[in-house]
Each structure stands twice: as structure tokens, then as C-alpha cells.
mmCIF file of C-alpha atoms and ligand atoms in Angstrom:
data_model
loop_
_atom_site.group_PDB
_atom_site.id
_atom_site.type_symbol
_atom_site.label_atom_id
_atom_site.label_comp_id
_atom_site.label_asym_id
_atom_site.label_seq_id
_atom_site.Cartn_x
_atom_site.Cartn_y
_atom_site.Cartn_z
ATOM 1 C CA MET K 23 17.201 21.726 -23.402
ATOM 2 C CA GLY K 24 15.580 25.111 -22.736
ATOM 3 C CA ALA K 25 15.718 26.797 -19.344
ATOM 4 C CA LYS K 26 11.966 26.311 -18.885
ATOM 5 C CA THR K 27 12.126 22.588 -19.612
ATOM 6 C CA PHE K 28 15.033 22.257 -17.228
ATOM 7 C CA LEU K 29 13.160 24.100 -14.483
ATOM 8 C CA LEU K 30 10.109 21.893 -15.003
ATOM 9 C CA LEU K 31 12.267 18.758 -14.779
ATOM 10 C CA ALA K 32 13.918 20.036 -11.605
ATOM 11 C CA VAL K 33 10.523 20.736 -10.013
ATOM 12 C CA LEU K 34 9.202 17.301 -11.033
ATOM 13 C CA LEU K 35 12.309 15.615 -9.611
ATOM 14 C CA ALA K 36 11.982 17.542 -6.343
ATOM 15 C CA LEU K 37 8.300 16.574 -6.067
ATOM 16 C CA TYR K 38 9.111 12.961 -6.847
ATOM 17 C CA SER K 39 11.803 12.667 -4.189
ATOM 18 C CA SER K 40 9.680 14.370 -1.533
ATOM 19 C CA VAL K 41 6.978 11.740 -2.130
ATOM 20 C CA SER K 42 9.282 8.753 -2.140
ATOM 21 C CA LEU K 43 11.328 9.820 0.896
ATOM 22 C CA ALA K 44 8.453 10.347 3.330
ATOM 23 C CA ASP K 45 9.302 8.394 6.483
ATOM 24 C CA ASP K 46 7.624 8.364 9.875
ATOM 25 C CA PRO K 47 9.580 10.646 12.259
ATOM 26 C CA GLY K 48 11.266 9.063 15.298
ATOM 27 C CA PRO K 49 9.339 9.185 18.594
ATOM 28 C CA LEU K 50 10.385 11.787 21.187
ATOM 29 C CA GLN K 51 8.703 9.986 24.098
ATOM 30 C CA ASP K 52 8.069 6.374 25.139
ATOM 31 C CA PHE K 53 4.676 6.411 23.461
ATOM 32 C CA CYS K 54 1.952 8.761 22.320
ATOM 33 C CA VAL K 55 -1.364 6.923 22.359
ATOM 34 C CA ALA K 56 -3.621 8.496 19.725
ATOM 35 C CA ASP K 57 -6.303 10.800 21.071
ATOM 36 C CA TYR K 58 -8.934 10.294 18.359
ATOM 37 C CA SER K 59 -11.128 12.997 19.906
ATOM 38 C CA SER K 60 -8.526 15.767 19.704
ATOM 39 C CA GLN K 61 -9.130 18.522 17.155
ATOM 40 C CA VAL K 62 -5.418 19.350 17.131
ATOM 41 C CA LEU K 63 -3.800 18.653 13.770
ATOM 42 C CA VAL K 64 -0.275 17.245 13.986
ATOM 43 C CA ASN K 65 1.752 14.846 11.846
ATOM 44 C CA GLY K 66 -0.152 11.794 13.122
ATOM 45 C CA TYR K 67 -2.622 11.937 16.023
ATOM 46 C CA ALA K 68 -2.304 14.139 19.094
ATOM 47 C CA CYS K 69 -1.246 12.225 22.256
ATOM 48 C CA LYS K 70 -3.420 11.207 25.172
ATOM 49 C CA GLN K 71 -1.900 12.006 28.566
ATOM 50 C CA GLN K 72 0.361 9.070 29.487
ATOM 51 C CA SER K 73 -1.481 8.797 32.826
ATOM 52 C CA GLN K 74 -4.723 8.208 30.898
ATOM 53 C CA SER K 75 -3.260 5.576 28.550
ATOM 54 C CA THR K 76 -4.167 1.958 29.270
ATOM 55 C CA ALA K 77 -3.086 -1.519 28.216
ATOM 56 C CA ASP K 78 -6.054 -1.712 25.828
ATOM 57 C CA ASP K 79 -4.677 1.222 23.819
ATOM 58 C CA PHE K 80 -1.963 -1.155 22.582
ATOM 59 C CA PHE K 81 -4.316 -4.045 21.847
ATOM 60 C CA MET K 82 -6.401 -5.227 18.927
ATOM 61 C CA SER K 83 -8.275 -8.473 18.414
ATOM 62 C CA GLY K 84 -9.860 -10.148 15.410
ATOM 63 C CA PHE K 85 -6.878 -11.262 13.355
ATOM 64 C CA GLN K 86 -7.967 -14.903 13.629
ATOM 65 C CA THR K 87 -11.093 -14.131 11.574
ATOM 66 C CA PRO K 88 -10.849 -14.604 7.793
ATOM 67 C CA GLY K 89 -11.853 -11.493 5.840
ATOM 68 C CA ASN K 90 -14.657 -11.542 3.293
ATOM 69 C CA THR K 91 -13.082 -12.063 -0.148
ATOM 70 C CA THR K 92 -16.379 -12.088 -2.073
ATOM 71 C CA ASN K 93 -15.533 -9.076 -4.244
ATOM 72 C CA GLN K 94 -14.068 -8.327 -7.663
ATOM 73 C CA LEU K 95 -10.464 -8.682 -6.528
ATOM 74 C CA GLY K 96 -11.003 -11.719 -4.278
ATOM 75 C CA LEU K 97 -9.206 -9.759 -1.572
ATOM 76 C CA SER K 98 -9.767 -8.683 2.001
ATOM 77 C CA ILE K 99 -7.558 -6.464 4.160
ATOM 78 C CA THR K 100 -7.736 -6.315 7.950
ATOM 79 C CA PRO K 101 -5.555 -3.363 8.994
ATOM 80 C CA ALA K 102 -3.874 -2.566 12.268
ATOM 81 C CA PHE K 103 -2.887 1.030 11.559
ATOM 82 C CA ALA K 104 -2.787 3.963 13.967
ATOM 83 C CA ALA K 105 -6.463 4.495 13.120
ATOM 84 C CA SER K 106 -7.299 1.087 14.681
ATOM 85 C CA ILE K 107 -4.564 0.604 17.349
ATOM 86 C CA PRO K 108 -4.076 4.017 19.011
ATOM 87 C CA GLY K 109 -0.848 2.808 20.663
ATOM 88 C CA THR K 110 0.983 2.635 17.293
ATOM 89 C CA ASN K 111 0.754 6.433 16.952
ATOM 90 C CA THR K 112 4.277 7.909 16.350
ATOM 91 C CA LEU K 113 5.940 4.455 16.484
ATOM 92 C CA GLY K 114 6.348 3.816 12.736
ATOM 93 C CA VAL K 115 4.870 0.317 12.686
ATOM 94 C CA SER K 116 1.656 -1.314 11.510
ATOM 95 C CA MET K 117 0.321 -4.652 10.389
ATOM 96 C CA LEU K 118 -2.181 -6.193 7.982
ATOM 97 C CA ARG K 119 -3.961 -9.484 7.672
ATOM 98 C CA ILE K 120 -4.605 -10.212 4.001
ATOM 99 C CA ASP K 121 -7.039 -12.870 2.757
ATOM 100 C CA TYR K 122 -7.082 -13.972 -0.875
ATOM 101 C CA ALA K 123 -9.699 -16.116 -2.597
ATOM 102 C CA PRO K 124 -8.270 -18.631 -5.099
ATOM 103 C CA GLY K 125 -7.132 -16.379 -7.983
ATOM 104 C CA GLY K 126 -7.523 -13.338 -5.719
ATOM 105 C CA ILE K 127 -5.205 -10.380 -6.296
ATOM 106 C CA TYR K 128 -3.804 -7.387 -4.515
ATOM 107 C CA PRO K 129 -3.436 -5.209 -7.644
ATOM 108 C CA PRO K 130 -0.268 -3.233 -8.432
ATOM 109 C CA HIS K 131 0.068 -0.612 -5.696
ATOM 110 C CA SER K 132 2.643 1.222 -3.629
ATOM 111 C CA HIS K 133 2.920 2.433 -0.034
ATOM 112 C CA PRO K 134 4.381 5.948 -0.095
ATOM 113 C CA ARG K 135 5.459 5.819 3.558
ATOM 114 C CA ALA K 136 6.443 2.206 4.287
ATOM 115 C CA SER K 137 8.559 -0.766 3.417
ATOM 116 C CA GLU K 138 6.681 -4.029 3.883
ATOM 117 C CA ILE K 139 7.540 -7.589 4.827
ATOM 118 C CA ILE K 140 4.877 -10.178 4.013
ATOM 119 C CA ILE K 141 4.668 -13.676 5.510
ATOM 120 C CA VAL K 142 2.436 -16.374 4.058
ATOM 121 C CA LEU K 143 0.543 -18.359 6.690
ATOM 122 C CA LYS K 144 -1.658 -20.401 4.397
ATOM 123 C CA GLY K 145 -1.684 -21.114 0.676
ATOM 124 C CA LYS K 146 0.494 -20.002 -2.191
ATOM 125 C CA LEU K 147 1.126 -16.486 -3.516
ATOM 126 C CA GLU K 148 3.079 -15.076 -6.401
ATOM 127 C CA VAL K 149 4.455 -11.683 -5.397
ATOM 128 C CA GLY K 150 6.650 -9.124 -7.120
ATOM 129 C CA PHE K 151 7.892 -5.556 -7.364
ATOM 130 C CA VAL K 152 9.695 -3.366 -9.896
ATOM 131 C CA PRO K 153 12.394 -0.835 -8.897
ATOM 132 C CA ALA K 154 12.239 2.840 -9.865
ATOM 133 C CA HIS K 155 13.330 4.112 -13.303
ATOM 134 C CA PRO K 156 15.543 3.153 -15.085
ATOM 135 C CA ASP K 157 15.642 -0.427 -13.721
ATOM 136 C CA TYR K 158 12.436 -2.117 -14.879
ATOM 137 C CA ARG K 159 13.269 -5.681 -13.825
ATOM 138 C CA LEU K 160 10.444 -7.626 -12.178
ATOM 139 C CA PHE K 161 11.611 -9.106 -8.880
ATOM 140 C CA ASN K 162 9.041 -11.859 -8.422
ATOM 141 C CA LYS K 163 8.789 -15.032 -6.443
ATOM 142 C CA THR K 164 6.338 -17.785 -5.561
ATOM 143 C CA LEU K 165 5.741 -17.977 -1.814
ATOM 144 C CA ASN K 166 4.466 -20.977 0.105
ATOM 145 C CA GLU K 167 3.473 -21.317 3.747
ATOM 146 C CA GLY K 168 6.158 -19.904 6.000
ATOM 147 C CA ASP K 169 7.839 -17.864 3.262
ATOM 148 C CA ALA K 170 8.457 -14.129 3.536
ATOM 149 C CA TYR K 171 9.139 -11.391 0.991
ATOM 150 C CA VAL K 172 10.158 -7.733 1.244
ATOM 151 C CA PHE K 173 8.683 -4.828 -0.732
ATOM 152 C CA PRO K 174 10.938 -1.745 -0.554
ATOM 153 C CA GLN K 175 9.297 1.564 0.355
ATOM 154 C CA GLY K 176 7.410 3.324 -2.413
ATOM 155 C CA LEU K 177 7.909 0.650 -5.080
ATOM 156 C CA ILE K 178 5.005 -0.799 -7.062
ATOM 157 C CA HIS K 179 4.248 -4.368 -6.020
ATOM 158 C CA TYR K 180 1.512 -7.002 -6.258
ATOM 159 C CA GLN K 181 0.354 -10.340 -4.886
ATOM 160 C CA ILE K 182 -1.757 -13.026 -6.546
ATOM 161 C CA ASN K 183 -3.090 -16.234 -5.091
ATOM 162 C CA THR K 184 -1.875 -18.824 -7.577
ATOM 163 C CA GLY K 185 -3.013 -21.766 -5.436
ATOM 164 C CA LYS K 186 -6.272 -23.714 -5.523
ATOM 165 C CA HIS K 187 -7.281 -22.725 -1.987
ATOM 166 C CA PRO K 188 -7.776 -19.504 -0.039
ATOM 167 C CA ALA K 189 -4.511 -17.923 1.068
ATOM 168 C CA VAL K 190 -3.706 -15.913 4.193
ATOM 169 C CA ALA K 191 -0.750 -13.586 4.729
ATOM 170 C CA PHE K 192 0.345 -11.075 7.343
ATOM 171 C CA SER K 193 2.362 -7.966 6.528
ATOM 172 C CA GLY K 194 4.405 -5.738 8.789
ATOM 173 C CA LEU K 195 4.855 -2.145 7.576
ATOM 174 C CA SER K 196 7.299 0.542 8.666
ATOM 175 C CA SER K 197 4.717 3.299 9.137
ATOM 176 C CA GLN K 198 1.749 3.844 11.437
ATOM 177 C CA ASN K 199 -0.093 4.985 8.285
ATOM 178 C CA PRO K 200 1.618 3.457 5.215
ATOM 179 C CA GLY K 201 -0.888 4.807 2.681
ATOM 180 C CA VAL K 202 -1.732 2.888 -0.461
ATOM 181 C CA ILE K 203 -1.750 4.051 -4.065
ATOM 182 C CA PHE K 204 -3.647 1.632 -6.310
ATOM 183 C CA ILE K 205 -2.173 2.114 -9.763
ATOM 184 C CA PRO K 206 -5.271 1.148 -11.843
ATOM 185 C CA ASN K 207 -7.698 3.199 -9.727
ATOM 186 C CA THR K 208 -5.359 6.186 -9.634
ATOM 187 C CA LEU K 209 -4.790 6.297 -13.389
ATOM 188 C CA PHE K 210 -8.255 5.338 -14.598
ATOM 189 C CA GLY K 211 -10.565 6.257 -11.724
ATOM 190 C CA SER K 212 -9.476 9.787 -10.819
ATOM 191 C CA VAL K 213 -12.153 12.513 -10.543
ATOM 192 C CA PRO K 214 -11.996 14.413 -12.779
ATOM 193 C CA LYS K 215 -10.209 12.125 -15.222
ATOM 194 C CA PHE K 216 -6.625 12.431 -16.401
ATOM 195 C CA PRO K 217 -6.598 14.094 -19.854
ATOM 196 C CA THR K 218 -7.389 11.365 -22.410
ATOM 197 C CA GLU K 219 -4.643 12.561 -24.784
ATOM 198 C CA LEU K 220 -2.158 12.187 -21.923
ATOM 199 C CA LEU K 221 -3.135 8.548 -21.249
ATOM 200 C CA VAL K 222 -3.307 7.788 -25.007
ATOM 201 C CA LYS K 223 0.300 8.908 -25.430
ATOM 202 C CA ALA K 224 1.512 7.448 -22.138
ATOM 203 C CA PHE K 225 0.132 3.978 -22.896
ATOM 204 C CA GLN K 226 0.423 4.157 -26.705
ATOM 205 C CA VAL K 227 -3.148 2.944 -27.246
ATOM 206 C CA ASP K 228 -6.355 4.310 -28.830
ATOM 207 C CA ALA K 229 -8.681 6.584 -26.913
ATOM 208 C CA ASN K 230 -11.349 3.844 -26.848
ATOM 209 C CA VAL K 231 -8.999 1.562 -24.902
ATOM 210 C CA ILE K 232 -8.630 4.339 -22.332
ATOM 211 C CA SER K 233 -12.413 4.823 -22.082
ATOM 212 C CA GLN K 234 -12.866 1.072 -21.622
ATOM 213 C CA LEU K 235 -10.356 1.101 -18.763
ATOM 214 C CA GLU K 236 -11.990 4.179 -17.203
ATOM 215 C CA ALA K 237 -15.428 2.588 -17.421
ATOM 216 C CA ASN K 238 -14.251 -0.125 -15.022
ATOM 217 C CA PHE K 239 -13.556 2.305 -12.151
HETATM 218 C C1 NAG E 322 -19.318 -11.057 1.901
HETATM 219 O O1 NAG E 322 -19.479 -9.945 1.032
HETATM 220 C C2 NAG E 322 -20.517 -10.158 0.067
HETATM 221 C C3 NAG E 322 -20.448 -8.984 -0.898
HETATM 222 O O2 NAG E 322 -20.449 -7.761 -0.231
HETATM 223 C C4 NAG E 322 -21.854 -10.273 0.794
HETATM 224 O O3 NAG E 322 -22.874 -10.467 -0.158
HETATM 225 C C5 NAG E 322 -21.771 -11.452 1.750
HETATM 226 O O4 NAG E 322 -22.951 -11.517 2.495
HETATM 227 C C6 NAG E 322 -20.586 -11.316 2.691
HETATM 228 N N1 NAG E 322 -20.432 -12.557 3.450
HETATM 229 C C7 NAG E 322 -20.317 -12.564 4.778
HETATM 230 C C8 NAG E 322 -20.140 -13.921 5.397
HETATM 231 O O5 NAG E 322 -20.379 -11.543 5.454
HETATM 232 C C1 NAG E 323 7.809 -14.268 -12.563
HETATM 233 O O1 NAG E 323 7.148 -13.601 -13.624
HETATM 234 C C2 NAG E 323 7.343 -14.218 -14.905
HETATM 235 C C3 NAG E 323 6.701 -13.320 -15.933
HETATM 236 O O2 NAG E 323 5.356 -13.080 -15.616
HETATM 237 C C4 NAG E 323 6.778 -15.616 -14.895
HETATM 238 O O3 NAG E 323 7.023 -16.248 -16.123
HETATM 239 C C5 NAG E 323 7.419 -16.415 -13.778
HETATM 240 O O4 NAG E 323 6.804 -17.666 -13.671
HETATM 241 C C6 NAG E 323 7.304 -15.687 -12.447
HETATM 242 N N1 NAG E 323 8.102 -16.377 -11.456
HETATM 243 C C7 NAG E 323 7.592 -16.766 -10.292
HETATM 244 C C8 NAG E 323 8.572 -17.430 -9.388
HETATM 245 O O5 NAG E 323 6.438 -16.587 -9.967
#
């Protein structure tokens, strides 16, 4: 392999590992309630003075309310990230309520900054993930009420409601801001688009298949 190719590979590898190894840093104080009004840019939100922090900064309500799943995916997400509970700032935790219509899906996606543990409260979900190259096994499982499943940080995973009724799950995530990369939207809905010849070769299909996929996003 030529020196240039090798350099390119090395750069790609370095980029890849910096994405997949992004963790929330450990806190250096008891807490750092997010000051949403601060103009200071830090890795997370700037802190309110501890003396001005209150019990309500650590509180959020509304998780008893089912989300609206009348949409193409049959999915609704109610997040408790640092953007909605200021008290999670710098603590490396967050939570989601997820509602699924019958047949509803959470499409293949990854969280660049968090591992996830999902617990099914109501209904039945099939869930799964695939490890990084070169291990392409699908680790999938059908979950019923009371079952939990773990999605390792950065790996592509999915959920689908395979039951006849609406399903409800809660997820805990190991970041105050896990981030989400939706694979279909990223590949076929980017602006501007990925080069068509790139996607044609990557997916080994005709250009019209790629345009059909892009038309959906
Ligand atoms: C749910 O969302 C759909 C589509 O946006 C909307 O038409 C409908 O009114 C919403 N239902 C409720 C109960 O808010
Ligand atoms: C896992 O995925 C395979 C292939 O899609 C499927 O046949 C199987 O039923 C799934 N297993 C569970 C437990 O959902």
C-alpha cells in the first residue's frame, strides 16, 4: 500500500476512534446546575452558583404521559437530557421515555456519547445491535414487560414494537447529552447529499435506488 493510502487510513482510524471514545468527563464538584442563560461556551453548560441552585433544578415531571406516536415511525421520545433537567449537567446521566405504536420503530441509530439500558414497561419489543467491524453478528432479543437490554456505546441499534398494542419503555443513558445519529437520515437525508457514485458503490445498487431512498428524507 502506498504511503498516501496508509496516511489516509491512519487519519480515518484516528477520526473514527475519537468519535467512538467520546465520554462525558467526571464531575469536579458535587453538581453544576446548568445555567441556560450563560453565554459562556464550555463542554456542557456553564454552572449556576450552588447557592442559587434549588431542588427544582433536579426535577422533571411528565413521564406518566404517553407521547404522540401518530407519525411515520410510530414513535415518540420524551427526553430528560441536560437541556431539560439542568441538574444533570456534568453528571453523565440521562433518561428517555419511549412510546411505540403497534409496529412502531426506533430506526437503526447510534449514540456517540452513551451506552444505554432499556427497560420495557408495557408491551413487547424486538431490539438489537451489531458490533463494530469486523464482527457483524446481530445481537437481538424479544423483550416483554419487565425485561431490560443493553446497547453498548456508539453501536448501531434498533427497537421495533412487535406486539399488537402500544409499547412503553424507559432508557437510562450514560451521558447528559448522548446524541443520536439516525443511519437512514444521515446517509440519505444529508444536505448537500453524499455523492451518488459513493452510495452506489457502497450499497452495490443502481443510482435510481439511491434517488428513491433520498426522496424519502
Ligand atoms: C398527534 O400528532 C398528530 C400528527 O402531528 C396530530 O395530528 C394529532 O393531533 C396529535 N394528537 C394529539 C393528541 O396531540
Ligand atoms: C433476531 O433476528 C432474526 C433475523 O431477523 C430473526 O429471525 C429472529 O426472530 C430475531 N430474534 C428475536 C429474538 O427477535
